[in-house]
Amino acid sequence: MTDHIVILGGGTGGAVLANDLADRLDAELEADEVRVTLVNDGPDHVYKPVWLYVPFGEREPADGRRPLDELIDDRIDLRIDRVTDIDTDSQRLRMRDNTSLSYDYLVLATGSTLAPEEIPGLAEGGHNYYSESGAETLREELLSFTEGHLVLSVIGTPHMCPAAPLEFVFMADDWFRKRGLREDVEITYTYPIQRVHGNPHIAEWARPIMDDRDINVETFFNAETVDPEANRITSMEGTDIDYDLLVGIPPHRGVDLIEDAGLGDGGWVDVDKHTLEAENAENVYAIGDTAETGVPNAGSVAHYQAGVVGRRLASDIRDRPATATYEGKTLCFVETGMDSASFVEFDYENPPSPVPPSEKIHWAKLAYNESYWLTARGLL
């Protein structure tokens, strides 16, 4: 009997896991004892961190895109298709053409989607760099923005790459200073709780930098509406902020498939945070943004979780006890300007402690961005 592992989603977690299994289960794949299928609804793999640099003219969207069939090992069955239903009782997926795909093990790596429509006026009055089109449009706005009030409002939490909003205002501040425009550009950063970041240690590190650079801060600001005609964003707490350019971090949601299958609310899968096994279904795992673990929605998280699930699946296939666990390991570079960055590493037990920013770390981040494709191929 051939065991069938299906991975749903071809982002960082899905791609790394597919290539990990190709190497880890090489003998079983060769003997036709196991089959691995990766299902993605488009032909490309996208490295989303590139989008942060697009508005500043430092990267093009194409720099973060590669065809999946160039990244995924030939031993993996790559299927470009859309799943419309997950039946965890029969262990079967229904596809958009009404065909079905059965599995013995299912790994959900479906990531995050943007839901700006949840905030009235946000789609019409705000910009974002959390999508390819959004980053390109924001670039055009920034290039012509020489004076006025730039507001970065963190609306959706949790969201992809929790450090990116801080990075954006740090980079914008430096970008305008280098162009001699900072005196004419006011920058305001808003966050929905009473600090500038969800993690108190990162917030404690970031706030003095913001104060030193005259970046205005509005905490406990939960955006409720945006008025595109008046150029005003209003919070649930009753605070109004007028803007000339609004950059919003939109609400994030998982895919509807997850909730429809009873695996978790909002498109996030309820999992054991160490084993990454779904709590509401047998033989189902979730990794990356899809997994409700409490750790940041970051690419490094998906990478480490993919390795854990790969080891656990290999143990199951070989009828051995699965002992690999995820301990919350997270790595993150944090740009603090156009040519400086910090770095944090933490896990479930050890809190982050950002290192002093330096040009060397900035270049290390850019080097990793270039070498990311080795990570996606399972080589790094």
Tab-separated table of C-alpha atoms in Angstrom:
chain	number	residue	atom	x	y	z
A	1	MET	CA	0.000	0.000	0.000
A	2	THR	CA	1.294	3.455	-0.940
A	3	ASP	CA	0.877	6.207	1.635
A	4	HIS	CA	-0.165	9.521	0.120
A	5	ILE	CA	0.978	12.815	1.681
A	6	VAL	CA	-0.791	15.897	0.340
A	7	ILE	CA	0.536	19.390	1.023
A	8	LEU	CA	-1.918	22.196	0.386
A	9	GLY	CA	-0.153	25.480	-0.355
A	10	GLY	CA	3.074	26.275	-2.206
A	11	GLY	CA	4.433	29.121	-0.084
A	12	THR	CA	7.515	28.897	2.095
A	13	GLY	CA	6.171	26.157	4.382
A	14	GLY	CA	4.714	24.041	1.601
A	15	ALA	CA	7.727	24.303	-0.696
A	16	VAL	CA	10.280	23.625	2.051
A	17	LEU	CA	8.275	20.650	3.319
A	18	ALA	CA	7.838	19.141	-0.151
A	19	ASN	CA	11.568	19.282	-0.839
A	20	ASP	CA	12.353	18.067	2.678
A	21	LEU	CA	10.163	14.995	2.162
A	22	ALA	CA	11.692	14.314	-1.254
A	23	ASP	CA	15.092	13.971	0.406
A	24	ARG	CA	13.954	12.432	3.689
A	25	LEU	CA	11.774	9.762	2.052
A	26	ASP	CA	13.977	9.140	-0.965
A	27	ALA	CA	14.034	5.342	-0.522
A	28	GLU	CA	10.279	5.113	0.089
A	29	LEU	CA	9.522	7.288	-2.948
A	30	GLU	CA	11.816	5.153	-5.087
A	31	ALA	CA	10.081	1.964	-3.882
A	32	ASP	CA	6.636	3.505	-4.500
A	33	GLU	CA	5.799	3.091	-0.822
A	34	VAL	CA	4.893	6.741	-0.487
A	35	ARG	CA	3.677	9.503	-2.782
A	36	VAL	CA	3.844	13.233	-2.103
A	37	THR	CA	1.594	15.746	-3.843
A	38	LEU	CA	1.861	19.522	-3.542
A	39	VAL	CA	-1.304	21.397	-4.519
A	40	ASN	CA	-1.165	25.129	-5.186
A	41	ASP	CA	-3.730	27.369	-6.853
A	42	GLY	CA	-1.157	29.148	-9.016
A	43	PRO	CA	2.057	28.241	-10.876
A	44	ASP	CA	4.365	30.604	-8.979
A	45	HIS	CA	6.043	30.683	-5.602
A	46	VAL	CA	6.155	34.193	-4.125
A	47	TYR	CA	8.673	35.457	-1.570
A	48	LYS	CA	6.574	38.177	0.022
A	49	PRO	CA	9.298	39.987	2.043
A	50	VAL	CA	10.470	41.490	-1.253
A	51	TRP	CA	7.330	43.653	-1.295
A	52	LEU	CA	8.630	45.798	1.592
A	53	TYR	CA	11.382	47.128	-0.683
A	54	VAL	CA	9.228	47.777	-3.754
A	55	PRO	CA	7.700	51.100	-2.547
A	56	PHE	CA	11.202	52.526	-2.047
A	57	GLY	CA	12.372	51.461	-5.511
A	58	GLU	CA	14.821	48.920	-4.088
A	59	ARG	CA	13.237	45.835	-5.641
A	60	GLU	CA	10.766	44.815	-8.345
A	61	PRO	CA	7.905	42.392	-7.642
A	62	ALA	CA	9.415	39.960	-10.143
A	63	ASP	CA	12.416	39.616	-7.798
A	64	GLY	CA	10.166	37.708	-5.400
A	65	ARG	CA	8.593	35.312	-7.875
A	66	ARG	CA	9.729	31.956	-9.293
A	67	PRO	CA	7.836	29.138	-11.045
A	68	LEU	CA	7.074	26.364	-8.572
A	69	ASP	CA	8.117	23.690	-11.027
A	70	GLU	CA	11.655	25.129	-10.925
A	71	LEU	CA	11.771	24.950	-7.118
A	72	ILE	CA	10.046	21.671	-6.305
A	73	ASP	CA	11.885	18.357	-6.519
A	74	ASP	CA	10.913	16.185	-9.483
A	75	ARG	CA	9.975	13.377	-7.099
A	76	ILE	CA	7.041	15.487	-5.894
A	77	ASP	CA	3.760	15.502	-7.807
A	78	LEU	CA	3.023	19.195	-8.384
A	79	ARG	CA	-0.639	19.935	-9.060
A	80	ILE	CA	-1.749	23.464	-9.977
A	81	ASP	CA	-5.375	23.404	-8.901
A	82	ARG	CA	-7.784	24.837	-6.354
A	83	VAL	CA	-9.213	22.817	-3.479
A	84	THR	CA	-12.852	23.683	-2.786
A	85	ASP	CA	-13.607	21.343	0.118
A	86	ILE	CA	-11.744	19.360	2.768
A	87	ASP	CA	-13.461	16.255	4.148
A	88	THR	CA	-11.353	15.093	7.078
A	89	ASP	CA	-13.650	12.139	7.816
A	90	SER	CA	-13.156	10.511	4.425
A	91	GLN	CA	-9.677	12.057	4.063
A	92	ARG	CA	-10.539	13.497	0.691
A	93	LEU	CA	-10.175	16.867	-1.024
A	94	ARG	CA	-12.601	18.133	-3.632
A	95	MET	CA	-11.101	20.155	-6.476
A	96	ARG	CA	-12.665	23.003	-8.476
A	97	ASP	CA	-13.541	20.699	-11.399
A	98	ASN	CA	-15.423	18.468	-8.918
A	99	THR	CA	-12.785	15.728	-9.030
A	100	SER	CA	-11.373	14.477	-5.738
A	101	LEU	CA	-7.989	13.716	-4.244
A	102	SER	CA	-7.599	11.305	-1.334
A	103	TYR	CA	-4.844	11.515	1.267
A	104	ASP	CA	-3.394	9.536	4.136
A	105	TYR	CA	-1.703	12.604	5.607
A	106	LEU	CA	-2.646	16.218	4.930
A	107	VAL	CA	-0.484	19.265	5.640
A	108	LEU	CA	-2.192	22.649	5.447
A	109	ALA	CA	0.109	25.509	4.455
A	110	THR	CA	-2.526	27.841	3.045
A	111	GLY	CA	-1.123	31.071	4.510
A	112	SER	CA	-2.860	34.398	4.997
A	113	THR	CA	-5.165	36.473	2.832
A	114	LEU	CA	-5.889	40.204	3.067
A	115	ALA	CA	-9.356	41.432	4.015
A	116	PRO	CA	-9.291	45.268	3.667
A	117	GLU	CA	-13.049	45.238	3.043
A	118	GLU	CA	-13.591	44.615	6.743
A	119	ILE	CA	-12.695	48.275	7.393
A	120	PRO	CA	-15.064	50.600	5.492
A	121	GLY	CA	-13.103	52.896	3.184
A	122	LEU	CA	-9.725	51.225	3.673
A	123	ALA	CA	-9.492	49.724	0.195
A	124	GLU	CA	-10.402	53.073	-1.385
A	125	GLY	CA	-8.474	55.383	0.928
A	126	GLY	CA	-5.411	53.385	1.948
A	127	HIS	CA	-2.385	51.672	0.466
A	128	ASN	CA	-0.471	48.590	1.534
A	129	TYR	CA	2.721	46.720	0.694
A	130	TYR	CA	1.327	43.337	1.734
A	131	SER	CA	0.368	42.514	-1.849
A	132	GLU	CA	2.229	42.810	-5.120
A	133	SER	CA	-0.214	45.279	-6.651
A	134	GLY	CA	-0.391	47.248	-3.405
A	135	ALA	CA	3.384	47.611	-3.231
A	136	GLU	CA	3.554	48.835	-6.828
A	137	THR	CA	0.784	51.393	-6.328
A	138	LEU	CA	2.360	52.638	-3.108
A	139	ARG	CA	5.661	53.101	-4.928
A	140	GLU	CA	4.025	55.521	-7.342
A	141	GLU	CA	2.469	57.438	-4.448
A	142	LEU	CA	5.706	57.662	-2.487
A	143	LEU	CA	7.725	58.896	-5.444
A	144	SER	CA	5.427	61.905	-5.795
A	145	PHE	CA	5.035	62.500	-2.046
A	146	THR	CA	7.235	65.426	-1.067
A	147	GLU	CA	5.286	66.917	1.832
A	148	GLY	CA	2.367	66.127	4.105
A	149	HIS	CA	1.325	63.555	6.679
A	150	LEU	CA	2.187	59.899	6.149
A	151	VAL	CA	0.253	57.559	8.449
A	152	LEU	CA	1.119	53.894	8.895
A	153	SER	CA	-1.792	52.204	10.673
A	154	VAL	CA	-1.502	48.635	11.898
A	155	ILE	CA	-5.107	47.438	11.640
A	156	GLY	CA	-4.996	43.681	11.317
A	157	THR	CA	-3.331	41.535	13.982
A	158	PRO	CA	-1.944	38.980	13.728
A	159	HIS	CA	-0.496	39.766	10.330
A	160	MET	CA	2.280	38.533	8.088
A	161	CYS	CA	5.775	39.554	9.198
A	162	PRO	CA	5.037	41.374	12.466
A	163	ALA	CA	8.190	43.500	12.176
A	164	ALA	CA	7.323	44.891	8.728
A	165	PRO	CA	5.228	47.875	9.943
A	166	LEU	CA	8.123	49.022	12.125
A	167	GLU	CA	10.499	48.456	9.238
A	168	PHE	CA	8.374	50.557	6.916
A	169	VAL	CA	8.313	53.663	9.132
A	170	PHE	CA	12.029	53.321	9.935
A	171	MET	CA	12.835	53.015	6.227
A	172	ALA	CA	10.457	55.844	5.249
A	173	ASP	CA	12.031	58.145	7.832
A	174	ASP	CA	15.516	57.436	6.494
A	175	TRP	CA	14.378	57.550	2.850
A	176	PHE	CA	12.854	61.012	3.241
A	177	ARG	CA	15.882	62.276	5.216
A	178	LYS	CA	18.284	61.161	2.503
A	179	ARG	CA	16.188	63.089	-0.041
A	180	GLY	CA	16.088	66.208	2.119
A	181	LEU	CA	12.317	65.976	2.621
A	182	ARG	CA	11.922	64.805	6.204
A	183	GLU	CA	11.204	68.289	7.608
A	184	ASP	CA	8.234	68.520	5.263
A	185	VAL	CA	6.934	65.002	5.933
A	186	GLU	CA	5.246	64.097	9.202
A	187	ILE	CA	5.137	60.369	10.017
A	188	THR	CA	2.637	58.766	12.396
A	189	TYR	CA	2.502	55.108	13.426
A	190	THR	CA	-0.601	53.594	15.034
A	191	TYR	CA	-0.987	50.272	16.821
A	192	PRO	CA	-4.134	48.658	18.279
A	193	ILE	CA	-2.788	47.951	21.779
A	194	GLN	CA	-0.970	50.195	24.256
A	195	ARG	CA	2.506	49.631	22.847
A	196	VAL	CA	4.102	49.777	19.393
A	197	HIS	CA	4.381	46.018	18.830
A	198	GLY	CA	2.617	42.887	20.006
A	199	ASN	CA	5.761	41.536	21.640
A	200	PRO	CA	6.615	43.690	24.665
A	201	HIS	CA	10.374	43.155	24.286
A	202	ILE	CA	10.392	44.334	20.669
A	203	ALA	CA	8.078	47.223	21.588
A	204	GLU	CA	10.435	48.310	24.370
A	205	TRP	CA	13.339	48.267	21.908
A	206	ALA	CA	11.514	50.052	19.067
A	207	ARG	CA	9.793	52.896	20.922
A	208	PRO	CA	12.955	54.882	21.786
A	209	ILE	CA	14.063	54.677	18.131
A	210	MET	CA	10.708	56.103	17.031
A	211	ASP	CA	10.888	58.890	19.587
A	212	ASP	CA	14.450	59.737	18.573
A	213	ARG	CA	13.413	60.042	14.929
A	214	ASP	CA	10.299	62.145	15.571
A	215	ILE	CA	7.936	59.401	14.450
A	216	ASN	CA	4.574	60.136	16.070
A	217	VAL	CA	2.959	57.220	17.863
A	218	GLU	CA	-0.734	56.562	18.548
A	219	THR	CA	-1.235	53.381	20.556
A	220	PHE	CA	-4.566	51.798	21.481
A	221	PHE	CA	-5.808	52.896	18.060
A	222	ASN	CA	-8.198	50.319	16.584
A	223	ALA	CA	-9.134	51.597	13.150
A	224	GLU	CA	-12.865	51.475	12.507
A	225	THR	CA	-13.409	53.522	9.343
A	226	VAL	CA	-11.480	55.388	6.665
A	227	ASP	CA	-12.988	58.419	4.928
A	228	PRO	CA	-11.222	58.634	1.546
A	229	GLU	CA	-12.784	62.008	0.689
A	230	ALA	CA	-11.813	63.699	3.948
A	231	ASN	CA	-8.493	61.788	4.170
A	232	ARG	CA	-9.292	60.737	7.713
A	233	ILE	CA	-8.957	57.490	9.639
A	234	THR	CA	-11.094	57.011	12.766
A	235	SER	CA	-10.574	54.556	15.591
A	236	MET	CA	-13.105	52.642	17.679
A	237	GLU	CA	-11.820	54.694	20.601
A	238	GLY	CA	-13.006	57.898	18.901
A	239	THR	CA	-9.631	59.246	17.752
A	240	ASP	CA	-9.438	60.890	14.314
A	241	ILE	CA	-6.196	61.228	12.346
A	242	ASP	CA	-6.024	63.266	9.143
A	243	TYR	CA	-3.579	61.994	6.552
A	244	ASP	CA	-2.192	62.847	3.151
A	245	LEU	CA	-0.962	59.293	2.524
A	246	LEU	CA	-2.343	56.309	4.423
A	247	VAL	CA	-0.515	52.988	4.548
A	248	GLY	CA	-2.671	50.397	6.263
A	249	ILE	CA	-1.836	46.892	7.405
A	250	PRO	CA	-5.182	45.280	6.511
A	251	PRO	CA	-6.993	42.630	8.526
A	252	HIS	CA	-5.692	39.147	7.717
A	253	ARG	CA	-7.718	35.977	7.379
A	254	GLY	CA	-6.975	32.390	6.532
A	255	VAL	CA	-8.795	30.603	3.723
A	256	ASP	CA	-12.472	29.721	4.141
A	257	LEU	CA	-11.693	26.040	3.544
A	258	ILE	CA	-10.239	25.772	7.035
A	259	GLU	CA	-13.272	27.034	8.905
A	260	ASP	CA	-15.676	25.188	6.600
A	261	ALA	CA	-13.868	21.942	7.451
A	262	GLY	CA	-14.225	22.597	11.181
A	263	LEU	CA	-10.483	22.911	11.691
A	264	GLY	CA	-10.446	26.362	13.289
A	265	ASP	CA	-11.965	29.837	13.270
A	266	GLY	CA	-10.994	32.538	10.811
A	267	GLY	CA	-9.104	30.161	8.557
A	268	TRP	CA	-6.500	29.318	11.220
A	269	VAL	CA	-6.038	25.683	12.220
A	270	ASP	CA	-6.153	24.814	15.919
A	271	VAL	CA	-3.014	22.750	16.487
A	272	ASP	CA	-0.851	21.357	19.222
A	273	LYS	CA	1.838	24.057	19.251
A	274	HIS	CA	4.639	21.497	19.623
A	275	THR	CA	3.565	18.695	17.268
A	276	LEU	CA	1.626	20.941	14.823
A	277	GLU	CA	-1.081	18.273	14.591
A	278	ALA	CA	-4.626	19.545	14.074
A	279	GLU	CA	-6.759	19.248	17.180
A	280	ASN	CA	-9.990	18.557	15.299
A	281	ALA	CA	-8.907	15.940	12.761
A	282	GLU	CA	-6.688	12.885	12.477
A	283	ASN	CA	-3.645	12.793	10.201
A	284	VAL	CA	-3.766	16.543	9.559
A	285	TYR	CA	-0.960	19.013	10.240
A	286	ALA	CA	-0.734	22.780	9.742
A	287	ILE	CA	2.346	24.971	9.365
A	288	GLY	CA	3.192	28.626	8.834
A	289	ASP	CA	0.519	31.294	9.100
A	290	THR	CA	-2.157	28.586	8.905
A	291	ALA	CA	-1.202	27.079	12.257
A	292	GLU	CA	-2.584	28.757	15.374
A	293	THR	CA	0.513	28.517	17.575
A	294	GLY	CA	0.875	32.036	18.951
A	295	VAL	CA	4.251	32.601	17.272
A	296	PRO	CA	4.734	35.308	14.599
A	297	ASN	CA	3.473	34.790	11.070
A	298	ALA	CA	6.983	34.765	9.635
A	299	GLY	CA	8.754	32.814	6.922
A	300	SER	CA	11.342	31.469	9.365
A	301	VAL	CA	8.536	29.950	11.437
A	302	ALA	CA	7.139	28.130	8.401
A	303	HIS	CA	10.661	26.939	7.550
A	304	TYR	CA	11.343	25.449	10.987
A	305	GLN	CA	7.860	23.984	11.292
A	306	ALA	CA	8.224	22.306	7.903
A	307	GLY	CA	11.315	20.506	9.164
A	308	VAL	CA	9.474	19.267	12.240
A	309	VAL	CA	6.493	17.998	10.257
A	310	GLY	CA	8.829	16.370	7.737
A	311	ARG	CA	10.509	14.385	10.519
A	312	ARG	CA	7.188	13.448	12.116
A	313	LEU	CA	5.721	12.251	8.812
A	314	ALA	CA	8.829	10.205	8.034
A	315	SER	CA	8.549	8.539	11.454
A	316	ASP	CA	4.891	7.682	10.847
A	317	ILE	CA	5.618	6.307	7.372
A	318	ARG	CA	8.310	4.078	8.863
A	319	ASP	CA	6.093	2.966	11.770
A	320	ARG	CA	8.308	4.635	14.332
A	321	PRO	CA	7.278	6.947	17.184
A	322	ALA	CA	7.154	10.581	16.031
A	323	THR	CA	9.306	12.527	18.495
A	324	ALA	CA	10.225	15.740	16.640
A	325	THR	CA	8.696	18.867	18.183
A	326	TYR	CA	8.560	22.560	17.371
A	327	GLU	CA	9.748	24.779	20.217
A	328	GLY	CA	8.645	28.120	18.775
A	329	LYS	CA	11.937	28.987	17.080
A	330	THR	CA	11.755	32.275	15.185
A	331	LEU	CA	14.413	34.356	13.441
A	332	CYS	CA	13.776	37.827	12.122
A	333	PHE	CA	15.778	40.636	10.564
A	334	VAL	CA	14.392	44.118	11.260
A	335	GLU	CA	15.345	46.963	8.941
A	336	THR	CA	15.936	50.151	10.931
A	337	GLY	CA	16.620	52.351	7.901
A	338	MET	CA	17.695	52.096	4.295
A	339	ASP	CA	21.132	50.783	5.258
A	340	SER	CA	20.905	49.449	8.820
A	341	ALA	CA	19.093	46.557	10.468
A	342	SER	CA	18.737	44.584	13.680
A	343	PHE	CA	18.172	40.894	14.290
A	344	VAL	CA	16.134	38.862	16.790
A	345	GLU	CA	15.949	35.170	17.654
A	346	PHE	CA	13.506	33.671	20.135
A	347	ASP	CA	11.277	30.711	20.959
A	348	TYR	CA	8.499	29.669	23.337
A	349	GLU	CA	10.786	29.909	26.357
A	350	ASN	CA	13.254	32.651	25.443
A	351	PRO	CA	12.038	36.174	24.623
A	352	PRO	CA	13.527	38.277	21.800
A	353	SER	CA	16.392	40.650	22.473
A	354	PRO	CA	17.096	42.746	19.354
A	355	VAL	CA	20.773	43.361	18.697
A	356	PRO	CA	22.088	46.897	18.047
A	357	PRO	CA	21.371	47.942	14.457
A	358	SER	CA	24.254	47.937	11.997
A	359	GLU	CA	24.992	48.169	8.310
A	360	LYS	CA	26.471	44.669	8.459
A	361	ILE	CA	23.133	43.168	9.562
A	362	HIS	CA	21.326	45.120	6.836
A	363	TRP	CA	23.551	43.558	4.221
A	364	ALA	CA	23.088	40.160	5.850
A	365	LYS	CA	19.333	40.543	5.385
A	366	LEU	CA	19.737	41.540	1.738
A	367	ALA	CA	22.077	38.577	1.224
A	368	TYR	CA	19.495	36.235	2.710
A	369	ASN	CA	16.786	37.701	0.472
A	370	GLU	CA	18.953	36.825	-2.526
A	371	SER	CA	19.716	33.326	-1.243
A	372	TYR	CA	16.134	32.616	-0.145
A	373	TRP	CA	15.581	30.460	-3.217
A	374	LEU	CA	18.061	27.965	-1.756
A	375	THR	CA	15.802	27.791	1.309
A	376	ALA	CA	12.739	27.138	-0.832
A	377	ARG	CA	14.631	24.342	-2.583
A	378	GLY	CA	15.513	22.824	0.787
A	379	LEU	CA	19.221	23.561	0.434
A	380	LEU	CA	19.573	26.184	3.161
